[in-house]
Coordinates of N, CA and C and ligand atoms in Angstrom, one line a residue:
X1 N -44.0 83.9 31.8 CA -44.2 82.8 30.9 C -44.3 81.5 31.7
X2 N -45.1 80.6 31.1 CA -45.2 79.3 31.7 C -45.4 78.2 30.7
X3 N -45.1 77.0 31.0 CA -45.3 75.9 30.1 C -45.9 74.7 30.9
X4 N -46.4 73.8 30.2 CA -47.0 72.6 30.8 C -46.3 71.3 30.4
X5 N -46.3 70.4 31.3 CA -45.6 69.1 31.1 C -46.5 68.0 31.5
X6 N -46.6 67.0 30.7 CA -47.4 65.8 31.0 C -46.4 64.7 31.6
X7 N -46.8 64.1 32.7 CA -46.0 63.0 33.3 C -46.8 61.7 33.2
X8 N -46.0 60.6 33.2 CA -46.6 59.3 32.8 C -46.8 58.3 33.9
X9 N -46.4 58.6 35.2 CA -46.5 57.7 36.2 C -46.6 58.4 37.6
X10 N -46.8 57.6 38.6 CA -46.9 58.2 40.0 C -45.7 59.0 40.3
X11 N -44.5 58.4 40.2 CA -43.3 59.2 40.2 C -42.6 59.1 38.8
X12 N -42.1 60.3 38.4 CA -41.6 60.4 37.0 C -40.6 61.6 37.0
X13 N -39.6 61.5 36.1 CA -38.7 62.6 36.0 C -38.6 63.0 34.5
X14 N -38.8 64.3 34.2 CA -39.0 64.8 32.8 C -38.0 65.9 32.6
X15 N -37.2 65.8 31.6 CA -36.2 66.9 31.2 C -37.0 68.1 30.6
X16 N -36.9 69.2 31.3 CA -37.6 70.4 30.8 C -36.7 71.5 30.5
X17 N -35.4 71.2 30.2 CA -34.4 72.2 30.0 C -34.8 73.0 28.7
X18 N -35.2 72.4 27.7 CA -35.5 73.1 26.4 C -36.7 74.1 26.7
X19 N -37.7 73.7 27.4 CA -38.8 74.6 27.7 C -38.4 75.8 28.5
X20 N -37.5 75.6 29.5 CA -36.9 76.8 30.3 C -36.1 77.7 29.3
X21 N -35.3 77.1 28.5 CA -34.4 77.8 27.6 C -35.2 78.7 26.7
X22 N -36.3 78.2 26.2 CA -37.1 78.9 25.2 C -37.8 80.2 25.9
X23 N -37.9 80.2 27.2 CA -38.5 81.3 27.9 C -37.5 82.5 28.1
X24 N -36.2 82.2 27.8 CA -35.2 83.3 28.0 C -35.0 84.1 26.8
X25 N -35.2 85.5 26.9 CA -35.1 86.3 25.7 C -33.7 86.3 25.1
X26 N -33.6 86.4 23.8 CA -32.3 86.5 23.1 C -31.4 87.6 23.7
X27 N -30.2 87.3 23.9 CA -29.2 88.3 24.3 C -29.3 88.7 25.8
X28 N -30.2 88.1 26.6 CA -30.3 88.6 27.9 C -29.3 88.0 28.8
X29 N -29.0 88.8 29.9 CA -28.1 88.3 31.0 C -28.8 88.5 32.3
X30 N -28.6 87.6 33.2 CA -29.3 87.7 34.5 C -29.5 86.3 35.1
X31 N -30.7 86.1 35.6 CA -31.1 84.8 36.2 C -32.5 84.4 35.7
X32 N -32.7 83.1 35.7 CA -34.0 82.6 35.4 C -34.4 81.6 36.5
X33 N -35.7 81.8 36.9 CA -36.2 80.9 37.9 C -37.3 80.0 37.3
X34 N -37.3 78.7 37.5 CA -38.4 77.8 37.1 C -39.0 77.3 38.4
X35 N -40.3 77.5 38.5 CA -41.1 77.3 39.7 C -42.3 76.4 39.4
X36 N -42.5 75.3 40.0 CA -43.7 74.5 39.8 C -44.8 75.0 40.7
X37 N -46.0 75.1 40.1 CA -47.2 75.6 40.9 C -47.9 74.5 41.5
X38 N -47.2 73.6 42.2 CA -47.9 72.4 42.7 C -47.2 72.0 44.1
X39 N -47.9 71.2 44.9 CA -47.4 70.8 46.1 C -47.0 69.3 46.1
X40 N -47.1 68.6 45.0 CA -46.7 67.2 44.9 C -45.8 67.0 43.6
X41 N -45.1 68.0 43.2 CA -44.0 67.9 42.2 C -43.0 69.0 42.5
X42 N -41.8 68.8 41.9 CA -40.7 69.7 42.1 C -39.8 69.8 40.9
X43 N -38.8 70.7 41.0 CA -37.8 70.8 40.0 C -36.4 70.8 40.6
X44 N -35.4 70.2 39.9 CA -34.0 70.1 40.3 C -33.1 70.3 39.1
X45 N -31.9 70.5 39.4 CA -30.8 70.4 38.3 C -30.0 69.2 38.5
X46 N -29.9 68.4 37.4 CA -29.1 67.2 37.5 C -28.9 66.7 36.0
X47 N -28.3 65.5 35.9 CA -28.0 65.0 34.6 C -29.2 64.2 34.0
X48 N -29.5 64.4 32.7 CA -30.6 63.8 32.1 C -30.3 62.5 31.4
X49 N -29.3 61.8 31.9 CA -28.9 60.5 31.3 C -30.1 59.5 31.6
X50 N -30.6 58.8 30.5 CA -31.9 58.1 30.7 C -31.8 57.1 31.9
X51 N -30.7 56.4 32.1 CA -30.7 55.4 33.2 C -30.7 56.1 34.5
X52 N -30.0 57.3 34.6 CA -30.0 58.1 35.8 C -31.4 58.6 36.1
X53 N -32.2 59.0 35.1 CA -33.6 59.5 35.3 C -34.4 58.3 36.0
X54 N -34.2 57.1 35.5 CA -34.8 56.0 36.2 C -34.4 55.8 37.6
X55 N -33.1 56.0 37.9 CA -32.5 55.9 39.2 C -33.1 57.0 40.1
X56 N -33.2 58.2 39.6 CA -33.8 59.3 40.4 C -35.3 59.0 40.7
X57 N -36.0 58.5 39.7 CA -37.4 58.1 39.9 C -37.5 57.1 41.1
X58 N -36.6 56.1 41.0 CA -36.6 55.0 42.1 C -36.2 55.6 43.4
X59 N -35.2 56.4 43.4 CA -34.7 57.1 44.6 C -35.8 57.9 45.3
X60 N -36.5 58.7 44.5 CA -37.6 59.6 45.0 C -38.7 58.7 45.6
X61 N -39.1 57.7 44.8 CA -40.2 56.8 45.3 C -39.8 56.2 46.6
X62 N -38.5 55.9 46.9 CA -38.1 55.2 48.1 C -37.8 56.1 49.3
X63 N -37.9 57.4 49.0 CA -37.6 58.4 50.1 C -38.5 58.3 51.3
X64 N -39.8 58.0 51.0 CA -40.8 58.2 52.0 C -41.7 56.9 52.0
X65 N -42.1 56.4 53.1 CA -43.1 55.3 53.1 C -44.4 55.7 52.4
X66 N -45.1 54.8 51.7 CA -46.3 55.2 50.9 C -47.5 55.4 51.8
X67 N -47.5 54.7 52.9 CA -48.7 54.7 53.8 C -48.4 55.2 55.2
X68 N -49.5 55.5 55.9 CA -49.4 55.7 57.3 C -49.3 57.2 57.7
X69 N -49.7 58.1 56.8 CA -49.6 59.5 57.1 C -51.0 60.1 57.4
X70 N -51.1 61.1 58.2 CA -52.4 61.7 58.6 C -53.1 62.3 57.4
X71 N -52.4 63.0 56.5 CA -53.1 63.6 55.4 C -53.8 62.6 54.5
X72 N -53.4 61.3 54.6 CA -54.1 60.3 53.8 C -55.5 60.2 54.1
X73 N -56.0 60.6 55.3 CA -57.4 60.6 55.6 C -58.1 61.5 54.7
X74 N -57.5 62.5 54.2 CA -58.1 63.5 53.3 C -58.1 63.1 51.8
X75 N -56.9 62.9 51.3 CA -56.9 62.6 49.8 C -55.8 61.5 49.5
X76 N -55.2 60.9 50.4 CA -54.4 59.7 50.2 C -53.1 60.0 49.5
X77 N -52.6 61.2 49.5 CA -51.3 61.5 48.8 C -50.3 62.1 49.7
X78 N -50.3 61.9 51.0 CA -49.3 62.5 51.8 C -47.9 62.1 51.4
X79 N -47.7 60.9 50.9 CA -46.3 60.5 50.5 C -45.9 61.4 49.4
X80 N -46.7 61.8 48.5 CA -46.4 62.6 47.3 C -46.0 64.0 47.8
X81 N -46.8 64.6 48.8 CA -46.4 65.9 49.4 C -45.0 65.8 50.0
X82 N -44.7 64.8 50.7 CA -43.5 64.7 51.5 C -42.3 64.5 50.5
X83 N -42.5 63.7 49.4 CA -41.4 63.6 48.4 C -41.2 65.0 47.8
X84 N -42.2 65.7 47.4 CA -42.1 67.0 46.8 C -41.4 68.0 47.8
X85 N -41.7 67.9 49.1 CA -41.0 68.7 50.0 C -39.5 68.6 50.0
X86 N -39.0 67.4 49.8 CA -37.6 67.1 49.7 C -37.0 67.5 48.4
X87 N -37.8 67.5 47.3 CA -37.3 67.9 46.0 C -37.2 69.4 45.9
X88 N -38.2 70.1 46.4 CA -38.2 71.5 46.3 C -38.9 72.0 45.1
X89 N -39.6 73.2 45.1 CA -40.4 73.7 44.1 C -39.8 74.5 43.0
X90 N -38.5 74.9 43.1 CA -37.9 75.8 42.2 C -36.4 75.6 42.0
X91 N -35.9 76.1 40.9 CA -34.5 76.3 40.7 C -34.2 77.6 40.1
X92 N -33.1 78.3 40.4 CA -32.7 79.5 39.7 C -31.3 79.3 39.1
X93 N -31.3 79.7 37.8 CA -30.1 79.4 37.0 C -29.5 80.7 36.4
X94 N -28.2 80.8 36.2 CA -27.6 82.0 35.6 C -27.9 82.0 34.1
X95 N -28.1 83.2 33.5 CA -28.4 83.4 32.1 C -27.3 84.2 31.5
X96 N -26.6 83.8 30.5 CA -25.6 84.5 29.8 C -25.8 84.6 28.3
X97 N -25.9 85.8 27.8 CA -26.2 86.0 26.3 C -27.3 85.2 25.8
X98 N -28.4 85.2 26.6 CA -29.6 84.5 26.1 C -29.7 83.0 26.3
X99 N -28.6 82.5 26.9 CA -28.6 81.0 27.1 C -28.5 80.7 28.6
X100 N -28.9 79.4 28.9 CA -28.8 78.9 30.2 C -27.3 78.6 30.5
X101 N -26.7 79.2 31.6 CA -25.3 78.9 31.9 C -25.2 77.7 32.7
X102 N -25.6 76.6 32.1 CA -25.5 75.3 32.8 C -24.2 74.6 32.5
X103 N -23.8 73.7 33.5 CA -22.6 72.9 33.2 C -22.9 71.9 32.1
X104 N -21.9 71.3 31.6 CA -22.0 70.4 30.5 C -23.1 69.3 30.7
X105 N -23.1 68.7 31.9 CA -24.0 67.6 32.2 C -25.3 68.0 33.0
X106 N -25.5 69.3 33.1 CA -26.7 69.8 33.9 C -27.9 70.0 33.0
X107 N -29.0 69.5 33.5 CA -30.3 69.7 32.9 C -31.3 70.1 34.0
X108 N -32.4 70.7 33.6 CA -33.5 71.0 34.5 C -34.5 69.9 34.4
X109 N -34.8 69.3 35.6 CA -35.6 68.1 35.6 C -36.9 68.4 36.5
X110 N -38.0 68.1 35.9 CA -39.3 68.1 36.7 C -39.4 66.8 37.3
X111 N -39.7 66.8 38.6 CA -39.8 65.5 39.4 C -41.3 65.4 39.8
X112 N -42.0 64.5 39.2 CA -43.4 64.2 39.5 C -43.4 63.3 40.7
X113 N -44.3 63.6 41.7 CA -44.5 62.7 42.9 C -45.9 62.2 43.0
X114 N -46.8 62.7 42.1 CA -48.2 62.2 42.3 C -48.9 62.2 40.9
X115 N -48.2 61.6 40.0 CA -48.7 61.6 38.6 C -49.6 60.3 38.4
X116 N -49.9 60.1 37.1 CA -49.7 61.0 36.0 C -50.6 62.2 36.0
X117 N -50.0 63.3 35.6 CA -50.8 64.6 35.6 C -50.2 65.5 34.5
X118 N -50.8 66.6 34.3 CA -50.3 67.7 33.6 C -49.8 68.8 34.6
X119 N -48.6 69.2 34.5 CA -48.0 70.1 35.5 C -47.7 71.5 34.8
X120 N -47.8 72.5 35.6 CA -47.5 73.9 35.1 C -46.2 74.4 35.7
X121 N -45.3 74.9 34.9 CA -44.0 75.5 35.4 C -44.0 76.9 35.0
X122 N -43.9 77.8 36.0 CA -43.7 79.2 35.7 C -42.2 79.5 35.5
X123 N -41.9 80.4 34.6 CA -40.5 80.8 34.3 C -40.4 82.3 34.4
X124 N -39.6 82.8 35.3 CA -39.4 84.2 35.5 C -37.9 84.6 35.2
X125 N -37.7 85.5 34.3 CA -36.3 86.0 34.0 C -36.1 87.4 34.6
X126 N -35.0 87.5 35.2 CA -34.6 88.8 35.8 C -33.3 89.2 35.1
X127 N -33.3 90.4 34.6 CA -32.1 90.9 34.0 C -31.1 91.5 35.0
X128 N -29.8 91.4 34.7 CA -28.8 92.0 35.5 C -28.9 93.5 35.5
Ligands
ZN201 ZN1 -52.9 66.1 49.3

């Protein structure tokens, strides 16, 4: 299963917990992996409090200098690749009785590093 997410800015953080949850079959136990099929976006688990999402956005934007990279000679987005490298392309979560076994404050967040774009997230469920 896969789903798409639209992002609104060069760097952006979008809560995709509901889309991942919808991919999990009723009553299943095991793990679910959410994987972004991109080299300039990633996924993480953290809190989806709106001000924190802005903080994450600002933090990710500040991780890497915007200019001065060799790949920029090709398509100008080396900074986005390097930010995504630090975010990582996937998360794996436990599944219990068809639900995501997340902590109370945990959400699955897509981190955009080269938007705005439409991103694709693959979701794979493995049963115990
Ligand atoms: Zn590139």
